[in-house]
Amino acid sequence: MEPVNVGLLGLGTVGGGTVTVLKRNASEIARRAGRGIVITHAAARDIHSKRKINLDGIKLTADGFAVVNDPQVQVVVELIGGDTIARELVLQAIQNGKHVVTANKALIAKHGNELFALAQQRGVMIAFEAAVAGGIPIIKTLREGLAGNRIEWLAGIINGTGNFILSEMRSKGRDFHDVLKEAQHLGYAEADPTFDVEGIDAAHKLTILAAIAFGIPLQFSKVYTEGITRISADDIRYAEELGYRIKHLGIAKHHDKGIELRVHPTLIPESRLIANVDGVMNAVVVKGDAVGPTLFYGAGAGAEPTASAVVADLVDVVRALTTDPENRVPHLAFQADALVNAPILPMRHVETTYYLRLKAQDRIGVLADVTRILSEQGINIEAILQKEPAVPGSDVHIILLTHRVLEKHMDEAIARIEALESITDDVMRLRVETLS
Ligand code: NDP
Ligand code: HSE
């Protein structure tokens, strides 16, 4: 049988990894797919740039539309990123009746509803395993392996760059910006790294995971998003003294009243497996009603781990070339006409436990004022640490762990605490999850 011709858009970190893995494992891949899979065309901004990949036999162009409009190209792999030119190219590919594989979470999270509808009309597939958690096959797992379950919640470390930064800060005391630079050099970070450190990339991924887990439309704008830029070395140390690790988590929970979608730094008991996932590694815990808790672990970013997911999608697409569109696995796991519009809960209605770090003047009565405010808001304290001032007479850090409370009560308590004259800085609030 003739090999399947692939047009590749983007020859950067993931594009390069995809060329390498497809060439290196060509015969194994062909044995699995039933046909060879060959990159015949590729686009990059600078086609004269020196690359450490073997581009023999690939027709290069700087015009992505020349690839998606070429009648010889049967499957388009989009690895440019962003949701401007990438969206136009993917729309054009679908209009041309070509299947698409992409690693682009921003594109899927923001425009997936539109793209999947068009793909369904045109009878083509959009595969996006690499868009979430790099090399971990979490999309396939949720869509197929756990299809018998009602998913109750999932929580994951789903940004490799952020986890790399927090791990290096904790284990080696390294500086945030220095580690971020290294993550960029290693090809982990997004083109705009604020997407990684401000939680936007994780929010894109959580949008996708939640849609597939719960059978809801993609709703990126409703994800509560906080990044890791405010985490200090002190917070990491205090959390450790209390028996916790700080991890940047994406959390989606299904309640009777609606769905929680939130991305933020989280204290996790250090005994949990996921609390010990370090470096660029990602991990996702999925709790299904039948299977119970399951944990999926692997590299969350990088050339070949991500290429592993891109190539697996290509194999799936090739295997499905001869199936009727209505017999394929639905893009969002549930049949397109069976998605439900469950409400996404506003953050004020989310209940959790909290870590608070206060900076206060070192004088009598401060702690009494703080605990009075918390008790008036109905907030129970589980633990308090007061750190000696570095220099006698200077401000002190007070660290509190609370019991579960609604976010709106905590918002009110924090506003009142910050208004105290003796509190000299904004309160640092982190959420705590036991994931039990
Ligand atoms: P890179 O920046 O390394 O690569 C982007 C590629 O796109 C480059 O080859 C660039 O060309 C090319 N390009 C940019 N604009 C155009 C254009 N207008 N026309 C044609 N080609 C263009 O990105 P990554 O490989 O890191 O990421 C690609 C996608 O994969 C993104 O969606 C990202 O979010 C996702 N992803 C990345 C992971 C990672 O570990 N890096 C992991 C999982 C997903 P040139 O080389 O000439 O500049
Ligand atoms: N920038 C992303 C990360 C790439 O660090 O996780 C993988 O999606």
mmCIF file of N, CA, C and O in Angstrom, residues 82-123:
data_model
loop_
_atom_site.group_PDB
_atom_site.id
_atom_site.type_symbol
_atom_site.label_atom_id
_atom_site.label_comp_id
_atom_site.label_asym_id
_atom_site.label_seq_id
_atom_site.Cartn_x
_atom_site.Cartn_y
_atom_site.Cartn_z
ATOM 1 N N GLY A 82 -0.026 29.049 18.677
ATOM 2 C CA GLY A 82 -0.829 30.276 18.632
ATOM 3 C C GLY A 82 -2.169 30.023 17.970
ATOM 4 O O GLY A 82 -2.461 28.921 17.489
ATOM 5 N N ASP A 83 -3.001 31.065 17.961
ATOM 6 C CA ASP A 83 -4.331 30.826 17.373
ATOM 7 C C ASP A 83 -4.668 31.841 16.279
ATOM 8 O O ASP A 83 -5.819 32.158 16.047
ATOM 9 N N THR A 84 -3.637 32.323 15.584
ATOM 10 C CA THR A 84 -3.887 33.230 14.455
ATOM 11 C C THR A 84 -3.643 32.461 13.150
ATOM 12 O O THR A 84 -4.565 31.841 12.618
ATOM 13 N N ILE A 85 -2.382 32.459 12.695
ATOM 14 C CA ILE A 85 -2.088 31.769 11.429
ATOM 15 C C ILE A 85 -2.391 30.267 11.546
ATOM 16 O O ILE A 85 -2.885 29.642 10.599
ATOM 17 N N ALA A 86 -2.151 29.708 12.732
ATOM 18 C CA ALA A 86 -2.399 28.265 12.922
ATOM 19 C C ALA A 86 -3.888 27.973 12.707
ATOM 20 O O ALA A 86 -4.253 26.971 12.084
ATOM 21 N N ARG A 87 -4.757 28.841 13.205
ATOM 22 C CA ARG A 87 -6.205 28.628 13.045
ATOM 23 C C ARG A 87 -6.598 28.696 11.561
ATOM 24 O O ARG A 87 -7.336 27.851 11.056
ATOM 25 N N GLU A 88 -6.045 29.691 10.874
ATOM 26 C CA GLU A 88 -6.383 29.828 9.445
ATOM 27 C C GLU A 88 -5.924 28.610 8.659
ATOM 28 O O GLU A 88 -6.649 28.110 7.787
ATOM 29 N N LEU A 89 -4.730 28.137 8.978
ATOM 30 C CA LEU A 89 -4.198 26.983 8.237
ATOM 31 C C LEU A 89 -5.016 25.722 8.524
ATOM 32 O O LEU A 89 -5.319 24.942 7.611
ATOM 33 N N VAL A 90 -5.385 25.545 9.801
ATOM 34 C CA VAL A 90 -6.159 24.345 10.163
ATOM 35 C C VAL A 90 -7.555 24.419 9.512
ATOM 36 O O VAL A 90 -8.054 23.421 8.960
ATOM 37 N N LEU A 91 -8.170 25.595 9.544
ATOM 38 C CA LEU A 91 -9.491 25.728 8.895
ATOM 39 C C LEU A 91 -9.388 25.391 7.410
ATOM 40 O O LEU A 91 -10.237 24.679 6.859
ATOM 41 N N GLN A 92 -8.335 25.900 6.783
ATOM 42 C CA GLN A 92 -8.157 25.640 5.339
ATOM 43 C C GLN A 92 -7.939 24.143 5.083
ATOM 44 O O GLN A 92 -8.498 23.576 4.146
ATOM 45 N N ALA A 93 -7.145 23.519 5.939
ATOM 46 C CA ALA A 93 -6.889 22.075 5.772
ATOM 47 C C ALA A 93 -8.204 21.309 5.877
ATOM 48 O O ALA A 93 -8.480 20.410 5.068
ATOM 49 N N ILE A 94 -9.026 21.666 6.869
ATOM 50 C CA ILE A 94 -10.306 20.959 7.039
ATOM 51 C C ILE A 94 -11.201 21.205 5.827
ATOM 52 O O ILE A 94 -11.826 20.275 5.291
ATOM 53 N N GLN A 95 -11.271 22.465 5.394
ATOM 54 C CA GLN A 95 -12.078 22.788 4.202
ATOM 55 C C GLN A 95 -11.631 21.945 3.018
ATOM 56 O O GLN A 95 -12.448 21.520 2.202
ATOM 57 N N ASN A 96 -10.318 21.685 2.960
ATOM 58 C CA ASN A 96 -9.776 20.889 1.846
ATOM 59 C C ASN A 96 -9.979 19.394 2.062
ATOM 60 O O ASN A 96 -9.482 18.582 1.290
ATOM 61 N N GLY A 97 -10.661 19.016 3.162
ATOM 62 C CA GLY A 97 -10.953 17.596 3.407
ATOM 63 C C GLY A 97 -9.773 16.826 3.973
ATOM 64 O O GLY A 97 -9.706 15.596 3.853
ATOM 65 N N LYS A 98 -8.814 17.542 4.590
ATOM 66 C CA LYS A 98 -7.638 16.840 5.129
ATOM 67 C C LYS A 98 -7.782 16.656 6.639
ATOM 68 O O LYS A 98 -8.276 17.532 7.334
ATOM 69 N N HIS A 99 -7.321 15.516 7.135
ATOM 70 C CA HIS A 99 -7.275 15.275 8.574
ATOM 71 C C HIS A 99 -6.158 16.139 9.172
ATOM 72 O O HIS A 99 -5.178 16.427 8.490
ATOM 73 N N VAL A 100 -6.355 16.490 10.437
ATOM 74 C CA VAL A 100 -5.376 17.373 11.088
ATOM 75 C C VAL A 100 -4.911 16.748 12.398
ATOM 76 O O VAL A 100 -5.714 16.216 13.165
ATOM 77 N N VAL A 101 -3.608 16.842 12.643
ATOM 78 C CA VAL A 101 -3.037 16.499 13.955
ATOM 79 C C VAL A 101 -2.397 17.782 14.474
ATOM 80 O O VAL A 101 -1.720 18.485 13.728
ATOM 81 N N THR A 102 -2.633 18.106 15.739
ATOM 82 C CA THR A 102 -2.038 19.325 16.282
ATOM 83 C C THR A 102 -1.629 19.127 17.741
ATOM 84 O O THR A 102 -2.235 18.321 18.456
ATOM 85 N N ALA A 103 -0.610 19.900 18.153
ATOM 86 C CA ALA A 103 -0.183 19.900 19.564
ATOM 87 C C ALA A 103 -0.613 21.212 20.218
ATOM 88 O O ALA A 103 -0.195 21.519 21.324
ATOM 89 N N ASN A 104 -1.462 21.953 19.516
ATOM 90 C CA ASN A 104 -1.740 23.348 19.871
ATOM 91 C C ASN A 104 -2.932 23.476 20.825
ATOM 92 O O ASN A 104 -4.086 23.533 20.401
ATOM 93 N N LYS A 105 -2.636 23.538 22.131
ATOM 94 C CA LYS A 105 -3.719 23.607 23.127
ATOM 95 C C LYS A 105 -4.463 24.929 23.095
ATOM 96 O O LYS A 105 -5.670 24.979 23.346
ATOM 97 N N ALA A 106 -3.722 26.029 22.772
ATOM 98 C CA ALA A 106 -4.392 27.334 22.699
ATOM 99 C C ALA A 106 -5.465 27.279 21.612
ATOM 100 O O ALA A 106 -6.606 27.735 21.800
ATOM 101 N N LEU A 107 -5.108 26.708 20.485
ATOM 102 C CA LEU A 107 -6.046 26.615 19.353
ATOM 103 C C LEU A 107 -7.263 25.776 19.709
ATOM 104 O O LEU A 107 -8.412 26.178 19.475
ATOM 105 N N ILE A 108 -7.030 24.608 20.312
ATOM 106 C CA ILE A 108 -8.149 23.710 20.637
ATOM 107 C C ILE A 108 -9.007 24.318 21.745
ATOM 108 O O ILE A 108 -10.245 24.334 21.672
ATOM 109 N N ALA A 109 -8.364 24.844 22.801
ATOM 110 C CA ALA A 109 -9.143 25.372 23.935
ATOM 111 C C ALA A 109 -10.008 26.555 23.509
ATOM 112 O O ALA A 109 -11.133 26.711 23.971
ATOM 113 N N LYS A 110 -9.481 27.400 22.624
ATOM 114 C CA LYS A 110 -10.224 28.617 22.271
ATOM 115 C C LYS A 110 -11.120 28.440 21.057
ATOM 116 O O LYS A 110 -12.156 29.089 20.953
ATOM 117 N N HIS A 111 -10.725 27.594 20.120
ATOM 118 C CA HIS A 111 -11.489 27.489 18.871
ATOM 119 C C HIS A 111 -11.942 26.064 18.555
ATOM 120 O O HIS A 111 -12.445 25.798 17.476
ATOM 121 N N GLY A 112 -11.733 25.160 19.508
ATOM 122 C CA GLY A 112 -12.054 23.749 19.258
ATOM 123 C C GLY A 112 -13.519 23.518 18.897
ATOM 124 O O GLY A 112 -13.810 22.711 17.996
ATOM 125 N N ASN A 113 -14.440 24.221 19.567
ATOM 126 C CA ASN A 113 -15.870 23.979 19.283
ATOM 127 C C ASN A 113 -16.153 24.237 17.797
ATOM 128 O O ASN A 113 -16.827 23.447 17.130
ATOM 129 N N GLU A 114 -15.593 25.352 17.295
ATOM 130 C CA GLU A 114 -15.780 25.717 15.881
ATOM 131 C C GLU A 114 -15.075 24.706 14.961
ATOM 132 O O GLU A 114 -15.656 24.220 13.978
ATOM 133 N N LEU A 115 -13.853 24.361 15.325
ATOM 134 C CA LEU A 115 -13.063 23.465 14.465
ATOM 135 C C LEU A 115 -13.680 22.064 14.396
ATOM 136 O O LEU A 115 -13.757 21.447 13.327
ATOM 137 N N PHE A 116 -14.144 21.549 15.550
ATOM 138 C CA PHE A 116 -14.714 20.198 15.556
ATOM 139 C C PHE A 116 -16.014 20.157 14.753
ATOM 140 O O PHE A 116 -16.309 19.175 14.079
ATOM 141 N N ALA A 117 -16.808 21.241 14.857
ATOM 142 C CA ALA A 117 -18.073 21.280 14.102
ATOM 143 C C ALA A 117 -17.778 21.229 12.604
ATOM 144 O O ALA A 117 -18.396 20.470 11.846
ATOM 145 N N LEU A 118 -16.794 22.016 12.195
ATOM 146 C CA LEU A 118 -16.448 22.030 10.762
ATOM 147 C C LEU A 118 -15.868 20.672 10.342
ATOM 148 O O LEU A 118 -16.196 20.147 9.276
ATOM 149 N N ALA A 119 -15.027 20.107 11.208
ATOM 150 C CA ALA A 119 -14.409 18.810 10.884
ATOM 151 C C ALA A 119 -15.495 17.744 10.722
ATOM 152 O O ALA A 119 -15.422 16.886 9.835
ATOM 153 N N GLN A 120 -16.506 17.821 11.591
ATOM 154 C CA GLN A 120 -17.580 16.828 11.504
ATOM 155 C C GLN A 120 -18.337 16.963 10.180
ATOM 156 O O GLN A 120 -18.623 15.975 9.506
ATOM 157 N N GLN A 121 -18.601 18.229 9.818
ATOM 158 C CA GLN A 121 -19.281 18.463 8.522
ATOM 159 C C GLN A 121 -18.481 17.900 7.362
ATOM 160 O O GLN A 121 -19.019 17.346 6.430
ATOM 161 N N ARG A 122 -17.142 18.097 7.438
ATOM 162 C CA ARG A 122 -16.299 17.696 6.313
ATOM 163 C C ARG A 122 -15.840 16.238 6.433
ATOM 164 O O ARG A 122 -15.119 15.733 5.585
ATOM 165 N N GLY A 123 -16.217 15.566 7.534
ATOM 166 C CA GLY A 123 -15.885 14.140 7.692
ATOM 167 C C GLY A 123 -14.422 13.873 7.956
ATOM 168 O O GLY A 123 -13.894 12.809 7.610
#
